[in-house]
Short mmCIF file of C-alpha atoms and ligand atoms in Angstrom, two decimals:
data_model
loop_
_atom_site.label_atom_id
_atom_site.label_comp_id
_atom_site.label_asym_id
_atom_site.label_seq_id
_atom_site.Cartn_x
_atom_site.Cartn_y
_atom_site.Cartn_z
CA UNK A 1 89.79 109.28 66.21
CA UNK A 2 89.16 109.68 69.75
CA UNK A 3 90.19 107.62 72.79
CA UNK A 4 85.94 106.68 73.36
CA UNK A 5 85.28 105.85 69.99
CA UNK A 6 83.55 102.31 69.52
CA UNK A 7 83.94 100.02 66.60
CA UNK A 8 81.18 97.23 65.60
CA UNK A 9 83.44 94.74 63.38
CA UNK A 10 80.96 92.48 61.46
CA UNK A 11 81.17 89.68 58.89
CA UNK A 12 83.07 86.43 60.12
CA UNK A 13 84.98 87.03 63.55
CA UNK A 14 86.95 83.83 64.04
CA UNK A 15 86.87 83.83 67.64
CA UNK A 16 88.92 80.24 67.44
CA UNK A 17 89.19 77.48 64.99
CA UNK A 18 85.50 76.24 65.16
CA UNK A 19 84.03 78.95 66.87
CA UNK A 20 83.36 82.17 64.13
CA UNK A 21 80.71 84.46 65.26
CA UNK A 22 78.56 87.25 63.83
CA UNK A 23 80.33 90.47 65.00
CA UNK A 24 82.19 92.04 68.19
CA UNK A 25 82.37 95.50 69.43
CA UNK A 26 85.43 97.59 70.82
CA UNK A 27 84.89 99.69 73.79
CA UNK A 28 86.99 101.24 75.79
CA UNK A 29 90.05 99.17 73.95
CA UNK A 30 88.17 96.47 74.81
CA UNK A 31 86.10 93.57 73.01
CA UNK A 32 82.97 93.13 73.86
CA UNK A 33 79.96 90.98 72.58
CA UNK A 34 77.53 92.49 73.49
CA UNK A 35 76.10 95.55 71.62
CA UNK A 36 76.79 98.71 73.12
CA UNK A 37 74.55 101.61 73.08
CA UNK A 38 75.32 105.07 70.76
CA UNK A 39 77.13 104.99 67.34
CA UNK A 40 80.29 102.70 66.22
CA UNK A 41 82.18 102.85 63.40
CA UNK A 42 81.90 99.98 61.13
CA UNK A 43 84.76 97.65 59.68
CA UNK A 44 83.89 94.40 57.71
CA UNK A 45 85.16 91.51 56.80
CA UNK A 46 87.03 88.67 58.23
CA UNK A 47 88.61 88.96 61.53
CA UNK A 48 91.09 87.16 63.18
CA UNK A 49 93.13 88.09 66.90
CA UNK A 50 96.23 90.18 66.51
CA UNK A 51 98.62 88.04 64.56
CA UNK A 52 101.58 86.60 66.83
CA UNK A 53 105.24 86.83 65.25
CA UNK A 54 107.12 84.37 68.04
CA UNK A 55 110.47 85.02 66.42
CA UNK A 56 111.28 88.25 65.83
CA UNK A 57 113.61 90.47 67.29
CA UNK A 58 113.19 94.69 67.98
CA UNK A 59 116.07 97.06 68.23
CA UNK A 60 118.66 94.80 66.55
CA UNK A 61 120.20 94.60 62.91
CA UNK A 62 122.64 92.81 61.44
CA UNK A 63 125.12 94.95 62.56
CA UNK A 64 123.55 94.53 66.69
CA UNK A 65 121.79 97.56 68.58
CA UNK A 66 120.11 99.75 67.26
CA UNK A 67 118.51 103.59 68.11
CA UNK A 68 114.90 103.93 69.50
CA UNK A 69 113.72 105.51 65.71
CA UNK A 70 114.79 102.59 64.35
CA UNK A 71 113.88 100.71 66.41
CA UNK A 72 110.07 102.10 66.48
CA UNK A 73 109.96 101.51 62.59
CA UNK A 74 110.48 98.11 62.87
CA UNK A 75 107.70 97.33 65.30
CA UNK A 76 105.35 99.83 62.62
CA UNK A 77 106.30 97.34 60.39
CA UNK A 78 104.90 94.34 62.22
CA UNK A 79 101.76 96.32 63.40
CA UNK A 80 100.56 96.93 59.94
CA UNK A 81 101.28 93.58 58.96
CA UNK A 82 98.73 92.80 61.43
CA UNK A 83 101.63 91.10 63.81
CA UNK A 84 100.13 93.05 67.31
CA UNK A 85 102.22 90.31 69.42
CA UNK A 86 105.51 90.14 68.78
CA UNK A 87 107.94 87.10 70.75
CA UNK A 88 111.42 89.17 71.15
CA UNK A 89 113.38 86.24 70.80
CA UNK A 90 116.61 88.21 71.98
CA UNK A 91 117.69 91.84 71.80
CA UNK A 92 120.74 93.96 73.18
CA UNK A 93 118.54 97.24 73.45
CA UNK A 94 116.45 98.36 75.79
CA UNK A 95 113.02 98.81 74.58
CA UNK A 96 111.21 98.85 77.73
CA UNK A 97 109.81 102.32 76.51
CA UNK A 98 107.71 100.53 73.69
CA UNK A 99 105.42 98.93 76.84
CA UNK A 100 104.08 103.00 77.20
CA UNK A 101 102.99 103.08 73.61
CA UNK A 102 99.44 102.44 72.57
CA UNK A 103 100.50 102.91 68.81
CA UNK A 104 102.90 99.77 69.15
CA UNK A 105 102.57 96.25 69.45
CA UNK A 106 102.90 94.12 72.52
CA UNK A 107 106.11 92.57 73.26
CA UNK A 108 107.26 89.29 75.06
CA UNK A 109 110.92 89.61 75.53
CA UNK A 110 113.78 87.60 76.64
CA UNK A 111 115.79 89.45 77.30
CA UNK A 112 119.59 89.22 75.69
CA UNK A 113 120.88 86.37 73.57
CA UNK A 114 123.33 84.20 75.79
CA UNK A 115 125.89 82.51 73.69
CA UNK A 116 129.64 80.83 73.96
CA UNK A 117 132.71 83.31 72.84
CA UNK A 118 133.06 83.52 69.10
CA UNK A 119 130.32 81.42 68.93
CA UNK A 120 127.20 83.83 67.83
CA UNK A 121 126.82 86.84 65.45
CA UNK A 122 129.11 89.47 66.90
CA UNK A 123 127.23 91.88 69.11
CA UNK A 124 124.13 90.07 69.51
CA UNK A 125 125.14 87.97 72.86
CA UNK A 126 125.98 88.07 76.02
CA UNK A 127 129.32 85.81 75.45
CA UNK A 128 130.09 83.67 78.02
CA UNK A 129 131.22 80.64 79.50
CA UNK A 130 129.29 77.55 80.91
CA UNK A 131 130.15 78.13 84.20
CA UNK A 132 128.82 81.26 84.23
CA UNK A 133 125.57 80.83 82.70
CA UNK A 134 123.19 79.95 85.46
CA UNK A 135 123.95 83.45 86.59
CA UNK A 136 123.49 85.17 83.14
CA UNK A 137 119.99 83.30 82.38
CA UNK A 138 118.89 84.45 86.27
CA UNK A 139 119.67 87.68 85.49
CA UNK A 140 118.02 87.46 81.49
CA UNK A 141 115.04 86.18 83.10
CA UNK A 142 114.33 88.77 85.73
CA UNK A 143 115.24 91.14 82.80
CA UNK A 144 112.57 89.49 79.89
CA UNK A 145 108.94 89.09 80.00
CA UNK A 146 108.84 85.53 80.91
CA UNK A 147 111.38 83.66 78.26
CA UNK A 148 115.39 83.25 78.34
CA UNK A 149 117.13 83.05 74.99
CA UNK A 150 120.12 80.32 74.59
CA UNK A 151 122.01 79.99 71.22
CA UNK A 152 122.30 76.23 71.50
CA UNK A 153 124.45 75.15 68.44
CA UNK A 154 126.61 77.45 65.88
CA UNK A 155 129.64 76.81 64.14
CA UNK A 156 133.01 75.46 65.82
CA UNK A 157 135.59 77.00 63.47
CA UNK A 158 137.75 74.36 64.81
CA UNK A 159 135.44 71.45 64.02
CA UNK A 160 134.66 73.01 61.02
CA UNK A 161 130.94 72.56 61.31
CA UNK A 162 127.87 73.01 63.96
CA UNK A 163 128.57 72.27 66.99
CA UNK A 164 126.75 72.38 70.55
CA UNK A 165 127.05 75.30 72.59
CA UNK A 166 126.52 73.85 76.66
CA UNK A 167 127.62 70.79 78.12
CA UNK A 168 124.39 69.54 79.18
CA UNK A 169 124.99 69.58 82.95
CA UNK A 170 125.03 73.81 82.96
CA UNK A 171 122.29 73.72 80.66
CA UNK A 172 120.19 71.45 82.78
CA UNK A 173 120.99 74.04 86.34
CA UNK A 174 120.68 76.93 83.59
CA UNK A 175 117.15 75.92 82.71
CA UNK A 176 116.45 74.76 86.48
CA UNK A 177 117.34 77.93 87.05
CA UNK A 178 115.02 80.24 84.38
CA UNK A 179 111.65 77.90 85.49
CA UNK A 180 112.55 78.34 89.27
CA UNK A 181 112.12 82.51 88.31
CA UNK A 182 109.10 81.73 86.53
CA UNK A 183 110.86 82.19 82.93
CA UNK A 184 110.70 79.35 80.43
CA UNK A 185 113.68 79.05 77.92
CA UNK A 186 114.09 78.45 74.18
CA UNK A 187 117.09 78.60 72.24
CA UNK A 188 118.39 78.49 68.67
CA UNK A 189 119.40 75.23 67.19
CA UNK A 190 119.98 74.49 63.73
CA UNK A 191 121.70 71.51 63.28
CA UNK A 192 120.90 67.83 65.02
CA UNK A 193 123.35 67.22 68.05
CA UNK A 194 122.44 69.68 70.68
CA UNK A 195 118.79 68.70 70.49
CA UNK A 196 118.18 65.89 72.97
CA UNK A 197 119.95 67.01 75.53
CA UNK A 198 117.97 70.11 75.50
CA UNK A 199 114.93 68.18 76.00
CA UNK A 200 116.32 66.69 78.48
CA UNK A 201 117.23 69.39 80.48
CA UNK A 202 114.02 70.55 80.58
CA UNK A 203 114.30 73.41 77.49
CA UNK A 204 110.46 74.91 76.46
CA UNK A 205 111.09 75.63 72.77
CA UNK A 206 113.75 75.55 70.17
CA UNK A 207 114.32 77.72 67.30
CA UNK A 208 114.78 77.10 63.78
CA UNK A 209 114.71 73.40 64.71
CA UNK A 210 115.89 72.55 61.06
CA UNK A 211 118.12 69.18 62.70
CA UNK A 212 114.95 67.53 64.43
CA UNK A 213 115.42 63.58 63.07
CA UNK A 214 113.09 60.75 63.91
CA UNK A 215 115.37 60.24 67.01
CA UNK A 216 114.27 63.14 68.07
CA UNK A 217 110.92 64.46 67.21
CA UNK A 218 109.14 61.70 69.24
CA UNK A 219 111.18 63.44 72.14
CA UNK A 220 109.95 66.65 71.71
CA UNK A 221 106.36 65.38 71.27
CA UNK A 222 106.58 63.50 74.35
CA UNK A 223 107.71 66.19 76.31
CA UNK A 224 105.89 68.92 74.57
CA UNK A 225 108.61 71.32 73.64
CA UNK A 226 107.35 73.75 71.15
CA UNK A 227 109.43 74.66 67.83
CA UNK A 228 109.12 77.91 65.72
CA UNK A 229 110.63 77.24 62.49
CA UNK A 230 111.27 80.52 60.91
CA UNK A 231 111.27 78.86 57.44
CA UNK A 232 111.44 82.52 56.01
CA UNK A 233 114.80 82.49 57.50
CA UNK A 234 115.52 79.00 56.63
CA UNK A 235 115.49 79.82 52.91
CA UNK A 236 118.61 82.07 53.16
CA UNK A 237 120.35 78.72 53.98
CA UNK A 238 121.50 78.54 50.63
CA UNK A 239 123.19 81.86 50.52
CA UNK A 240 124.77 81.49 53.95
CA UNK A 241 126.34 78.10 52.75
CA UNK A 242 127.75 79.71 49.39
CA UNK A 243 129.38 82.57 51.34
CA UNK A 244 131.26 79.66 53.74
CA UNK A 245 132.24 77.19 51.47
CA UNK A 246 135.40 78.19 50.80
CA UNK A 247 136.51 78.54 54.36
CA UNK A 248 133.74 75.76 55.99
CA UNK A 249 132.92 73.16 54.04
CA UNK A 250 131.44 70.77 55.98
CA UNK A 251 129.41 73.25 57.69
CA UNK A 252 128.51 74.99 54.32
CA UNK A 253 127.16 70.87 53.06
CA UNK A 254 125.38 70.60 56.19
CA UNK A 255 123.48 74.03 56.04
CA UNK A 256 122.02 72.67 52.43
CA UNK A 257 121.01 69.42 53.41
CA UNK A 258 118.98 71.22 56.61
CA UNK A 259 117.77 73.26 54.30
CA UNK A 260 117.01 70.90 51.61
CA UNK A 261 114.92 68.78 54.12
CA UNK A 262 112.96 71.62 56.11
CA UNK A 263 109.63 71.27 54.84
CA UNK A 264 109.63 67.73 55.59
CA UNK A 265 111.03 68.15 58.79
CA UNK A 266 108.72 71.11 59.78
CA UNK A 267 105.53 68.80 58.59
CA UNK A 268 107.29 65.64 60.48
CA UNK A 269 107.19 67.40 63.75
CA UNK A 270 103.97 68.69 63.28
CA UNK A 271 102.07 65.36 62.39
CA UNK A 272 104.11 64.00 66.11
CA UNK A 273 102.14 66.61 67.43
CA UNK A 274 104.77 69.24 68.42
CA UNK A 275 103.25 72.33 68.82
CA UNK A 276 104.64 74.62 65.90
CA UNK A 277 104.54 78.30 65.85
CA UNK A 278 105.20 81.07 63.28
CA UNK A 279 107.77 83.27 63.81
CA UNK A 280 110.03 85.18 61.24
CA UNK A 281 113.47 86.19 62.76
CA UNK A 282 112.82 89.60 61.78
CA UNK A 283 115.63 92.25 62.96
CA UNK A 284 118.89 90.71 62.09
CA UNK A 285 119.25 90.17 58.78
CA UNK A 286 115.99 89.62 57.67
CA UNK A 287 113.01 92.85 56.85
CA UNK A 288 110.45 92.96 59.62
CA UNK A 289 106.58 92.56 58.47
CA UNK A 290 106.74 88.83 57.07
CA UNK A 291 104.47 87.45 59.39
CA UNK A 292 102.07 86.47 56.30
CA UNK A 293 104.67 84.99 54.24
CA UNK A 294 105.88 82.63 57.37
CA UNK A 295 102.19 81.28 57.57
CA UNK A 296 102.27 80.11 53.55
CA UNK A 297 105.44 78.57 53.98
CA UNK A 298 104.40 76.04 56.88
CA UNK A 299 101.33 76.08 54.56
CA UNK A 300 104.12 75.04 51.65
CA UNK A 301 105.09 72.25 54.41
CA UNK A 302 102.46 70.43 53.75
CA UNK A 303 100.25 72.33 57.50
CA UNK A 304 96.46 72.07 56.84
CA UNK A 305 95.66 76.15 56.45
CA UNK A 306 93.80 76.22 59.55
CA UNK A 307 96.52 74.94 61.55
CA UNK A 308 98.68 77.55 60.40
CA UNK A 309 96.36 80.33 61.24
CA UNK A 310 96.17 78.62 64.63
CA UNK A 311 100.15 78.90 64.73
CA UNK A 312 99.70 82.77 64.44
CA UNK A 313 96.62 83.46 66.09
CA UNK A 314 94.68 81.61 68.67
CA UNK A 315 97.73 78.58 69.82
CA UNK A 316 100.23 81.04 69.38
CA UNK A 317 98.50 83.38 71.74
CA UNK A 318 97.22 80.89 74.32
CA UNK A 319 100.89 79.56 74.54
CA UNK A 320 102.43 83.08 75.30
CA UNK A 321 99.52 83.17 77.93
CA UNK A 322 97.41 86.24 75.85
CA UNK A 323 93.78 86.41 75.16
CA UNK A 324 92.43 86.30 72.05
CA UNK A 325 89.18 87.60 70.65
CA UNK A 326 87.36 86.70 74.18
CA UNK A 327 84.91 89.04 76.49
CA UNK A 328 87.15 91.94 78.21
CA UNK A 329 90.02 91.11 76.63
CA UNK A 330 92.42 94.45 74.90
CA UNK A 331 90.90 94.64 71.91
CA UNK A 332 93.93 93.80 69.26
CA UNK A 333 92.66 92.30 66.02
CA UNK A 334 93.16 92.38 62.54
CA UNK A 335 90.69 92.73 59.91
CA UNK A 336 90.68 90.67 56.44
CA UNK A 337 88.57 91.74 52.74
CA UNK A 338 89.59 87.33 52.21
CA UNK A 339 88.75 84.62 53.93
CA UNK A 340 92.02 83.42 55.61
CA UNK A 341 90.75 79.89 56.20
CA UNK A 342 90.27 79.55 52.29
CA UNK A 343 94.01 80.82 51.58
CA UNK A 344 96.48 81.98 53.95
CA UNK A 345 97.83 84.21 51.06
CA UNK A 346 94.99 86.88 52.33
CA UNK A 347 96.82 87.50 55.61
CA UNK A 348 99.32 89.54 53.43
CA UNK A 349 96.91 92.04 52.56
CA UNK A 350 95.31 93.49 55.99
CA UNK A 351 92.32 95.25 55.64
CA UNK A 352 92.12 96.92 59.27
CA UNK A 353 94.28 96.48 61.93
CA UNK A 354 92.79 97.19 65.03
CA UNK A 355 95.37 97.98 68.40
CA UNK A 356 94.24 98.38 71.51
CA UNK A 357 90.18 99.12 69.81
CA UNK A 358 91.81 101.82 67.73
CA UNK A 359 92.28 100.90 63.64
CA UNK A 360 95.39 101.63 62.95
CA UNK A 361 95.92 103.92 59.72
ZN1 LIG B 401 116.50 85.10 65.83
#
């Protein structure tokens, strides 16, 4: 289709939670209410903002980098999911060069993983020690698109279990640090013990979040510190703890009762009123493209439906400081034959994706 084309998208346009409209035009790559003269090309149904994926990494596998083709198929995965925002919660690659391409979705990075020595999935991190990582998140954050990526806990082979990564006085001049650039910081956490002093250094979000207790989840609401559970990831818990038990079993024990308690954790912190978001930790072990099956699984947690749209679409994107489906704003939207409000299930089956006002194949 051509660059000048203009689409008229009609039906239910969910324009926010209580605010669904008649129809919206694309312009220019841009939405517009108001009806523009000359012929458009029409796509019906249910549409929602470009679906945000705030856990997901590009140009990593399980194995660490990877080439640009690869890659590119990963984020071609998301996009015709319908994920057109993607949160790169950590990468080794460069992949600056998917910013220039209109066929690809947006990306927030930040930047490189920063971890302790032996103490993340090898090639993933930046290894370091504590006193060096004021200086590695400074650098991470000039590097990403406004986040810094810690991994705050992972397992002490000498402890034999999870363990925290930072003593919490370089973490607290680490995050001082990111939010005097401008960057806010999140990091990965699975088990219970690096969690409040996190908080209290000031972090913005924490993923996987699969220790939060009732000591801390009033914390996290007071302060509101965001969590993205990843619960597609969560479920290969089980797996992970069978292949350690032999070596690590007290860390292999712990990984099934995290597991074994997510969904009530997950719905804990969100009736405290932390803000939840989807995200699928796409790119290191896991398939890209699962942004629809996240949604039903926070759904499985026992979220209202309409809360877990919100957690993909119109909270998700107002917390990563992107429009949605508003006047003038880049015209990224995704198109349903379902009603998503009446079963999440529908997201897995896009009808149009729309990028930048073009529909995507
Ligand atoms: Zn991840």
């Amino acid at each position: 289709m051509s660059d000048h084309e203009v689409l008229h998208v009609r039906g239910r346009v969910l324009v926010g939670p209580e605010d669904v409209r008649d129809e919206l035009w694309c312009v220019d790559g841009r939405i517009t209410f108001e009806r523009p003269a000359g012929e458009a090309l029409e796509v019906t149904g249910w549409a929602l903002p470009g679906l945000v994926d705030a856990h997901c990494h590009v140009g990593l596998d399980r194995h660490g980098p990877v080439d640009a083709a690869t890659a590119e198929k990963q984020a071609l995965t998301d996009r015709d999911a319908g994920a057109l925002l993607l949160r790169d919660a950590g990468s080794p690659s460069d992949t600056r060069w998917i910013d220039d391409r209109e066929d690809l979705p947006r990306i927030v990075r930040a930047g490189r993983h920063i971890a302790r020595p032996r103490r993340y999935i090898r090639n993933y991190a930046h290894e370091i020690e504590p006193a060096d990582l004021v200086e590695y998140v400074g650098r991470e954050a000039r590097r990403g698109d406004g986040w810094v990526k810690l991994v705050g806990d992972w397992i002490d082979r000498e402890v034999g279990d999870l363990a925290p990564s930072w003593p919490r006085a370089e973490v607290g001049a680490a995050i001082a640090e990111a939010h005097r650039l401008g960057a806010r910081v999140t990091a990965h956490c699975f088990a219970e013990d690096s969690l409040r002093d996190l908080v209290e250094a000031g972090i913005d979000c924490v993923e996987h979040a699969t220790g939060l207790t009732e000591d801390t989840i009033p914390l996290f609401a007071e302060r509101g510190v965001a969590i993205v559970p990843t619960l597609v990831n969560i479920a290969t818990f089980p797996h992970l703890a069978d292949g350690g038990e032999e070596k690590f079993p007290r860390w292999s024990a712990h990984m099934r009762r995290l597991h074994a308690r997510r969904y009530d954790t997950v719905r804990a912190a969100f009736d405290a009123g932390i803000p939840v978001f989807v995200g699928t930790d796409a790119g290191g072990s896991l398939a890209h493209g699962l942004v629809a099956q996240e949604v039903e699984e926070l759904t499985k947690a026992g979220i209202p439906a309409l809360d877990a749209l919100a957690a993909t679409t119109w909270r998700a994107r107002s917390w990563l400081g992107r429009p949605g489906l508003e006047e003038g704003a880049p015209a990224d939207l995704v198109v349903y034959a379902e009603d998503p409000r009446a079963d999440v299930r529908a997201l897995a089956a896009p009808h149009r994706v729309v990028l930048r006002g073009r529909v995507i194949a």
